[in-house]
Tab-separated table of C-alpha atoms in Angstrom:
chain	number	residue	atom	x	y	z
A	1	MET	CA	26.293	101.129	25.120
A	2	LYS	CA	29.113	101.124	22.091
A	3	LEU	CA	29.534	97.569	19.701
A	4	HIS	CA	32.575	98.424	17.533
A	5	LEU	CA	35.535	99.043	19.769
A	6	ARG	CA	37.958	96.055	20.323
A	7	PHE	CA	41.085	95.855	22.156
A	8	LYS	CA	43.838	93.412	22.490
A	9	ILE	CA	44.418	90.805	25.429
A	10	GLU	CA	47.376	88.271	24.888
A	11	GLY	CA	46.866	88.308	21.326
A	12	ILE	CA	43.120	87.806	21.163
A	13	VAL	CA	40.819	90.330	19.588
A	14	VAL	CA	37.633	91.022	22.335
A	15	GLU	CA	34.376	93.219	21.719
A	16	SER	CA	34.395	95.764	24.287
A	17	SER	CA	32.274	98.815	25.335
A	18	VAL	CA	28.976	96.850	26.048
A	19	GLY	CA	27.943	98.512	29.213
A	20	TYR	CA	26.154	97.036	32.195
A	21	ASP	CA	25.478	98.219	35.667
A	22	TYR	CA	25.073	95.884	38.175
A	23	GLY	CA	23.310	98.676	39.895
A	24	VAL	CA	20.156	98.569	38.384
A	25	LYS	CA	18.026	95.928	36.829
A	26	PRO	CA	18.180	95.234	33.146
A	27	ARG	CA	14.472	95.521	31.715
A	28	LEU	CA	12.886	92.369	29.969
A	29	MET	CA	9.790	92.938	27.740
A	30	ILE	CA	7.629	90.284	27.403
A	31	ILE	CA	4.706	89.959	24.928
A	32	GLY	CA	1.436	88.608	25.824
A	33	ASP	CA	-0.690	86.467	23.712
A	34	MET	CA	-2.753	88.837	21.525
A	35	GLU	CA	-4.832	86.930	19.688
A	36	PHE	CA	-7.281	85.699	21.896
A	37	PRO	CA	-9.563	88.748	22.243
A	38	ARG	CA	-10.159	88.522	18.219
A	39	LEU	CA	-11.428	84.894	18.857
A	40	LEU	CA	-13.614	86.410	21.778
A	41	ARG	CA	-15.300	89.229	20.031
A	42	ASP	CA	-16.031	86.987	16.822
A	43	GLY	CA	-17.569	84.030	18.934
A	44	PHE	CA	-18.196	84.641	22.499
A	45	ILE	CA	-22.006	85.781	23.089
A	46	ALA	CA	-23.155	85.078	26.403
A	47	LEU	CA	-22.707	83.926	29.693
A	48	GLY	CA	-24.357	80.573	31.349
A	49	TYR	CA	-24.204	79.631	35.334
A	50	GLY	CA	-24.818	76.026	36.625
A	51	TYR	CA	-23.631	73.638	38.688
A	52	VAL	CA	-21.344	70.550	37.143
A	53	PRO	CA	-21.542	67.037	39.459
A	54	GLN	CA	-18.157	65.962	39.515
A	55	PHE	CA	-14.865	67.803	37.604
A	56	GLY	CA	-11.505	66.735	38.748
A	57	ASN	CA	-11.816	66.763	42.410
A	58	LEU	CA	-14.589	68.825	42.818
A	59	SER	CA	-18.071	67.824	43.282
A	60	ASN	CA	-20.745	69.930	42.957
A	61	ALA	CA	-18.949	73.047	41.464
A	62	PRO	CA	-20.323	76.217	40.268
A	63	LEU	CA	-20.083	76.837	36.972
A	64	LEU	CA	-19.412	79.407	34.532
A	65	ILE	CA	-19.941	78.906	30.963
A	66	MET	CA	-18.379	81.068	27.874
A	67	MET	CA	-21.323	80.518	25.167
A	68	PHE	CA	-19.665	80.780	21.924
A	69	LYS	CA	-21.821	80.969	18.884
A	70	ASP	CA	-19.274	78.767	17.111
A	71	GLU	CA	-17.789	75.468	18.695
A	72	ASN	CA	-14.571	75.736	16.593
A	73	LEU	CA	-13.852	79.272	18.215
A	74	ALA	CA	-15.160	77.974	21.697
A	75	GLU	CA	-12.256	75.064	21.237
A	76	GLU	CA	-9.662	77.450	19.965
A	77	CYS	CA	-9.998	80.103	22.513
A	78	PHE	CA	-9.810	77.802	25.430
A	79	SER	CA	-6.852	76.067	23.795
A	80	ARG	CA	-4.722	78.968	24.632
A	81	PHE	CA	-6.479	79.761	28.234
A	82	ASN	CA	-5.521	75.720	28.636
A	83	SER	CA	-2.216	76.223	27.412
A	84	TRP	CA	-1.509	79.150	29.872
A	85	CYS	CA	-3.299	77.381	32.679
A	86	TYR	CA	-0.748	74.230	31.978
A	87	GLU	CA	2.039	76.225	31.949
A	88	SER	CA	1.443	77.975	35.305
A	89	LYS	CA	0.365	75.116	36.668
A	90	ASP	CA	-2.505	77.675	37.845
A	91	GLY	CA	-6.025	77.836	36.390
A	92	ASP	CA	-5.852	81.561	37.940
A	93	ALA	CA	-3.202	82.117	34.839
A	94	ILE	CA	-6.700	83.316	33.276
A	95	ALA	CA	-8.180	85.990	35.280
A	96	ILE	CA	-12.000	86.769	34.941
A	97	SER	CA	-13.346	89.810	36.525
A	98	PHE	CA	-16.719	91.376	36.464
A	99	ILE	CA	-17.829	95.276	37.010
A	100	GLU	CA	-20.827	96.184	37.965
A	101	PHE	CA	-22.350	99.227	36.665
A	102	GLU	CA	-25.290	101.834	38.184
A	103	THR	CA	-27.310	101.460	35.518
A	104	ARG	CA	-27.848	97.281	36.779
A	105	ASP	CA	-25.760	96.387	33.753
A	106	TYR	CA	-22.826	94.225	34.234
A	107	GLY	CA	-19.544	93.508	31.862
A	108	VAL	CA	-17.301	90.691	31.930
A	109	CYS	CA	-13.184	91.212	31.558
A	110	VAL	CA	-10.848	88.295	30.721
A	111	TYR	CA	-7.405	88.567	30.230
A	112	PRO	CA	-3.889	86.687	31.171
A	113	ASP	CA	-2.895	87.124	34.503
A	114	LEU	CA	0.193	89.603	34.079
A	115	GLN	CA	2.084	88.005	37.271
A	116	GLN	CA	1.562	84.465	35.890
A	117	ILE	CA	2.918	85.956	32.652
A	118	ILE	CA	6.243	86.420	33.938
A	119	ASN	CA	6.404	83.764	36.173
A	120	ARG	CA	5.994	81.523	32.685
A	121	SER	CA	8.498	83.810	31.139
A	122	ILE	CA	11.110	84.183	33.327
A	123	PRO	CA	13.047	81.461	35.328
A	124	LYS	CA	13.174	81.832	38.736
A	125	ILE	CA	17.122	81.778	39.484
A	126	TYR	CA	17.177	85.149	37.960
A	127	ALA	CA	13.361	86.273	38.154
A	128	SER	CA	14.473	89.246	41.302
A	129	ASP	CA	17.400	90.134	38.850
A	130	ILE	CA	15.315	91.464	36.507
A	131	GLU	CA	12.660	93.927	35.491
A	132	PRO	CA	9.808	92.842	33.492
A	133	ILE	CA	7.914	95.251	31.134
A	134	VAL	CA	4.160	93.110	30.366
A	135	VAL	CA	2.166	93.962	27.611
A	136	ALA	CA	-0.880	92.385	27.322
A	137	THR	CA	-4.457	92.842	26.064
A	138	GLY	CA	-7.565	91.640	27.155
A	139	PHE	CA	-11.575	91.587	26.072
A	140	PHE	CA	-14.521	92.948	28.050
A	141	LYS	CA	-18.013	92.376	27.196
A	142	LYS	CA	-21.067	94.012	28.806
A	143	PHE	CA	-24.567	92.730	29.595
A	144	SER	CA	-27.670	93.897	29.913
A	145	ASN	CA	-29.327	93.691	33.599
A	146	ILE	CA	-27.690	92.039	36.382
A	147	SER	CA	-29.303	88.575	36.741
A	148	GLY	CA	-30.608	86.385	39.269
A	149	SER	CA	-27.791	83.682	38.654
A	150	HIS	CA	-25.371	85.838	38.289
A	151	THR	CA	-26.042	87.059	41.885
A	152	HIS	CA	-26.125	83.809	42.651
A	153	PHE	CA	-22.591	82.902	41.572
A	154	LYS	CA	-21.183	85.683	43.090
A	155	SER	CA	-22.572	84.862	46.268
A	156	VAL	CA	-21.255	81.380	46.202
A	157	VAL	CA	-17.502	81.814	44.483
A	158	GLU	CA	-16.467	83.677	47.634
A	159	ALA	CA	-15.767	80.556	49.706
A	160	LEU	CA	-16.098	77.736	46.790
A	161	ASN	CA	-13.695	77.021	43.402
A	162	PHE	CA	-15.231	77.442	40.207
A	163	VAL	CA	-15.144	75.534	37.217
A	164	LEU	CA	-14.960	77.868	33.900
A	165	ALA	CA	-15.538	76.223	30.620
A	166	PRO	CA	-16.613	77.383	27.068
A	167	GLY	CA	-20.258	76.211	25.440
A	168	THR	CA	-22.215	76.430	22.097
A	169	LEU	CA	-26.437	76.932	22.375
A	170	ASN	CA	-26.368	73.670	20.628
A	171	TYR	CA	-23.779	71.500	22.361
A	172	GLY	CA	-23.988	72.911	25.779
A	173	PRO	CA	-21.129	73.432	28.276
A	174	ILE	CA	-17.522	71.566	26.784
A	175	LEU	CA	-16.222	70.348	29.771
A	176	ASP	CA	-13.365	68.589	28.433
A	177	LEU	CA	-11.673	71.895	27.902
A	178	GLY	CA	-12.735	73.786	32.023
A	179	ILE	CA	-10.465	74.825	33.923
A	180	ILE	CA	-10.721	74.958	37.541
A	181	LYS	CA	-10.565	78.645	38.805
A	182	LYS	CA	-9.834	79.451	42.571
A	183	ARG	CA	-10.511	83.985	41.839
A	184	VAL	CA	-12.611	85.648	40.208
A	185	ASN	CA	-12.946	89.544	41.032
A	186	PHE	CA	-15.806	91.532	41.568
A	187	TYR	CA	-16.030	95.095	41.103
A	188	LYS	CA	-18.655	98.325	41.493
A	189	GLU	CA	-17.835	100.670	38.512
A	190	ASN	CA	-16.448	103.257	40.715
A	191	GLU	CA	-14.393	101.262	42.674
A	192	ILE	CA	-11.583	100.099	39.741
A	193	SER	CA	-7.939	101.446	40.388
A	194	GLU	CA	-5.922	103.321	37.578
A	195	GLN	CA	-3.502	101.585	35.882
A	196	THR	CA	-5.374	97.908	35.928
A	197	MET	CA	-6.600	95.773	33.163
A	198	GLU	CA	-10.120	96.567	34.500
A	199	SER	CA	-9.436	100.243	33.981
A	200	LEU	CA	-7.966	100.182	30.984
A	201	LEU	CA	-10.607	97.776	29.103
A	202	LEU	CA	-13.422	99.818	30.674
A	203	GLN	CA	-11.527	102.800	29.086
A	204	SER	CA	-11.019	100.849	25.450
A	205	CYS	CA	-14.647	100.048	25.505
A	206	LYS	CA	-15.870	103.842	26.066
A	207	SER	CA	-13.643	104.983	23.260
A	208	ASN	CA	-13.899	102.062	21.271
A	209	ASP	CA	-10.527	101.525	21.323
A	210	LEU	CA	-10.406	97.568	21.257
A	211	GLU	CA	-7.174	96.971	20.559
A	212	LYS	CA	-4.996	99.154	22.953
A	213	PRO	CA	-2.789	97.260	24.738
A	214	PHE	CA	-1.766	97.509	28.672
A	215	GLN	CA	1.805	97.578	29.651
A	216	THR	CA	2.575	97.052	33.633
A	217	PRO	CA	4.247	100.390	35.241
A	218	LEU	CA	7.562	100.259	35.507
A	219	GLU	CA	9.230	99.975	38.643
A	220	ALA	CA	9.768	103.242	41.114
A	221	LYS	CA	13.375	104.336	40.294
A	222	LYS	CA	15.671	103.289	42.636
A	223	ASP	CA	17.829	106.101	45.170
A	224	LEU	CA	21.195	106.260	44.912
A	225	ILE	CA	21.956	104.656	48.547
A	226	GLU	CA	19.789	101.453	46.654
A	227	ILE	CA	21.857	101.497	43.784
A	228	HIS	CA	24.929	101.538	45.397
A	229	LYS	CA	24.100	98.874	47.591
A	230	LEU	CA	22.945	96.773	44.751
A	231	ARG	CA	25.942	97.055	42.555
A	232	GLU	CA	27.915	95.936	45.844
A	233	THR	CA	26.045	92.793	46.095
A	234	GLN	CA	25.692	92.074	42.792
A	235	LEU	CA	29.293	92.174	41.863
A	236	SER	CA	30.424	90.146	45.152
A	237	ARG	CA	28.252	87.537	44.175
A	238	PHE	CA	29.296	87.526	40.304
A	239	PHE	CA	32.726	88.190	40.495
A	240	PRO	CA	33.932	87.043	43.981
A	241	VAL	CA	37.508	85.449	42.529
A	242	SER	CA	38.187	88.682	40.506
A	243	LEU	CA	37.525	91.008	42.908
A	244	GLU	CA	40.189	89.613	45.418
A	245	TYR	CA	42.311	88.566	42.244
A	246	LEU	CA	41.828	92.508	41.225
A	247	ARG	CA	42.704	93.594	45.269
A	248	PHE	CA	45.820	91.746	45.452
A	249	ASN	CA	47.068	92.793	41.656
A	250	SER	CA	49.921	94.945	41.736
A	251	LYS	CA	49.056	96.389	37.838
A	252	PHE	CA	45.649	96.604	38.418
A	253	LEU	CA	46.421	98.805	41.579
A	254	GLN	CA	48.745	100.592	39.619
A	255	MET	CA	46.206	101.485	36.848
A	256	LYS	CA	43.459	102.221	39.632
A	257	ASN	CA	45.850	104.947	41.064
A	258	GLN	CA	45.542	106.352	37.630
A	259	LEU	CA	42.074	106.547	36.845
A	260	ASN	CA	41.679	107.911	40.553
A	261	GLU	CA	43.524	110.759	39.013
A	262	LYS	CA	41.613	111.204	36.202
A	263	GLY	CA	38.377	111.714	39.034
A	264	TYR	CA	37.174	108.036	38.135
A	265	TYR	CA	35.871	106.397	41.108
A	266	ASP	CA	36.905	102.848	42.637
A	267	TRP	CA	33.208	101.243	41.838
A	268	GLN	CA	33.978	102.389	38.996
A	269	ILE	CA	37.177	101.177	37.629
A	270	TYR	CA	36.074	97.194	39.875
A	271	GLN	CA	33.074	97.313	37.946
A	272	ALA	CA	34.343	98.174	34.466
A	273	THR	CA	37.633	95.626	35.008
A	274	CYS	CA	35.326	92.739	35.889
A	275	ASN	CA	33.316	93.164	32.822
A	276	ILE	CA	36.400	93.167	31.001
A	277	ILE	CA	37.128	89.937	32.575
A	278	LEU	CA	33.864	88.697	31.668
A	279	LYS	CA	34.474	89.519	27.538
A	280	TYR	CA	37.663	87.918	27.483
A	281	ARG	CA	36.215	84.916	29.087
A	282	VAL	CA	33.023	84.807	27.420
A	283	PRO	CA	33.288	86.519	24.212
A	284	GLU	CA	30.578	85.075	22.892
A	285	LEU	CA	27.830	86.912	25.233
A	286	PHE	CA	28.256	90.331	23.254
A	287	ASP	CA	28.142	88.697	19.298
A	288	LYS	CA	26.181	91.142	17.499
A	289	ASP	CA	22.950	90.164	15.681
A	290	THR	CA	22.185	92.745	12.357
A	291	ASN	CA	18.917	91.695	12.686
A	292	LEU	CA	18.674	93.771	15.818
A	293	SER	CA	18.352	97.506	16.531
A	294	TYR	CA	20.564	99.163	18.784
A	295	LYS	CA	18.519	98.729	21.438
A	296	GLN	CA	17.428	95.678	20.711
A	297	GLN	CA	20.723	94.578	20.599
A	298	LYS	CA	21.707	96.198	24.152
A	299	ASP	CA	18.743	94.323	25.713
A	300	LYS	CA	19.511	91.172	24.532
A	301	ILE	CA	23.281	91.239	25.474
A	302	GLN	CA	22.633	92.308	29.308
A	303	ILE	CA	20.056	89.495	29.387
A	304	GLU	CA	22.529	87.232	28.321
A	305	VAL	CA	24.835	88.599	30.253
A	306	LEU	CA	22.818	87.962	33.707
A	307	LYS	CA	21.908	84.775	32.611
A	308	TYR	CA	25.136	83.604	32.037
A	309	LEU	CA	26.425	84.673	35.500
A	310	CYS	CA	23.371	83.509	37.682
A	311	TYR	CA	23.726	79.647	35.820
A	312	ASN	CA	27.801	79.979	36.455
A	313	PHE	CA	29.267	80.454	39.714
A	314	GLU	CA	33.182	81.928	39.543
A	315	ASP	CA	35.578	79.661	40.792
A	316	ILE	CA	39.552	79.637	40.883
A	317	SER	CA	40.023	77.539	38.056
A	318	LEU	CA	38.470	80.466	35.525
A	319	SER	CA	41.034	82.650	33.566
A	320	TYR	CA	42.083	85.995	33.330
A	321	PRO	CA	43.302	88.093	30.609
A	322	SER	CA	46.978	89.727	31.576
A	323	LEU	CA	46.217	93.271	32.517
A	324	GLU	CA	49.892	94.227	31.298
A	325	PHE	CA	48.120	94.582	27.670
A	326	LEU	CA	45.034	96.607	28.820
A	327	LEU	CA	45.276	100.116	28.324
A	328	ILE	CA	43.970	103.507	30.645
A	329	SER	CA	41.936	104.579	27.317
A	330	GLU	CA	40.467	101.043	26.889
A	331	MET	CA	39.414	101.132	30.811
A	332	CYS	CA	38.058	104.730	30.254
A	333	GLU	CA	35.772	103.408	27.103
A	334	GLN	CA	34.218	100.878	29.228
A	335	ILE	CA	33.668	102.915	32.493
A	336	LYS	CA	31.614	105.141	30.094
A	337	ALA	CA	30.006	102.074	28.428
A	338	ASP	CA	28.886	100.960	31.901
A	339	SER	CA	28.083	104.536	33.470
A	340	PHE	CA	25.858	105.862	30.394
A	341	GLU	CA	23.470	102.784	31.011
A	342	LEU	CA	23.333	104.180	34.577
A	343	ILE	CA	22.909	107.812	33.169
A	344	CYS	CA	20.017	106.555	30.898
A	345	TYR	CA	18.068	104.647	33.706
A	346	LEU	CA	17.356	107.945	35.988
A	347	ASP	CA	17.546	109.875	32.892
A	348	HIS	CA	16.575	107.943	29.616
A	349	THR	CA	16.756	111.919	27.851
A	350	ASN	CA	20.307	110.892	27.923
A	351	LEU	CA	20.162	108.468	25.103
A	352	LEU	CA	20.757	111.681	22.905
A	353	LYS	CA	24.022	111.900	24.076
A	354	GLN	CA	25.255	108.465	23.423
A	355	ASN	CA	28.289	109.727	21.742
A	356	LEU	CA	29.852	111.495	24.098
A	357	SER	CA	33.318	111.040	25.308
A	358	PRO	CA	34.625	109.102	28.319
A	359	GLU	CA	35.507	112.385	29.918
A	360	GLU	CA	32.068	114.106	28.917
A	361	THR	CA	30.383	111.191	30.037
A	362	GLN	CA	31.727	111.221	33.508
A	363	SER	CA	31.058	115.012	33.851
A	364	GLU	CA	27.344	113.913	32.881
A	365	LEU	CA	27.484	111.412	35.887
A	366	ILE	CA	28.310	114.075	38.275
A	367	ARG	CA	25.832	116.443	37.094
A	368	LEU	CA	23.074	113.743	37.821
A	369	CYS	CA	25.000	113.724	41.596
A	370	LEU	CA	25.828	109.818	40.440
A	371	SER	CA	29.503	109.473	41.465
A	372	ASN	CA	29.126	108.629	45.034
A	373	LYS	CA	32.210	106.798	46.267
């Protein structure tokens, strides 16, 4: 995506050549709380098990106590946990897993639930239109010998909600910071799946690399048919009036025929024109931020574009640029920028080729077999 080209429409200078392909989802990186493992490393020393007579709407509920050597560390850590749960409206925003080893030792994994991080970070209105990439970390601590208390806790929480609370040896459980949980996982060491937080934490413990973050894997890349279907759906969803306007605009149809003769396809031309119309209407979406890198600017603009389109339904009252002022060369540049986003989605090595001409970009598109009509 280039951020330096400009064109005039009805005497107005509008930023151009910011690419957006509606056949692929923008990626959004979400960073979880990276500080809480330090609090656990500094203060968490043991686990305790028991029952609490009354907690919220629970009676005689199983109790899992994370014992800290220091009350301040306990409160600071669980204040973070409670904030996750409050924002998610769910006590399972904090995930707890136990791993049992053949040696009869066992360990506990503590980490933020990754789906809950996504739910807290992305509004529902466009959550399905984004591919989130979550970077998070967790904590693992190993204990000697599976106790009878642990075995009993395991047997009862299969059917009952339980309370997770901090505590100290001097004060006992701090129930004011307790959290009601519905889920806890129990694994044998050889049952842990790859690409899970449990797997990463176990590997990190073995290699003594406790700071290693976990990143959710990317979605499987869509095939060409899925990409073209999604593009068609999204353009109809976000630009229903513009598409109808263009189908009956003689200037646009004349320009489309010229671009077809140059080897461009209808889907490229309609998408590029919709993007130009959007830049005419809302140029501030494409403002540059000099504090961001090229990639950060590109990612930010694409998310802002998506947010705007989801929250603002297109209707006939919106303005349109006069296509009399739009040049074929400018359309080619916009098609190039949009196509480059698609090419990079399917072949990230093309990031090195961002200075290709429109003609070279089209050749690269054809080489990758992406230019389906």
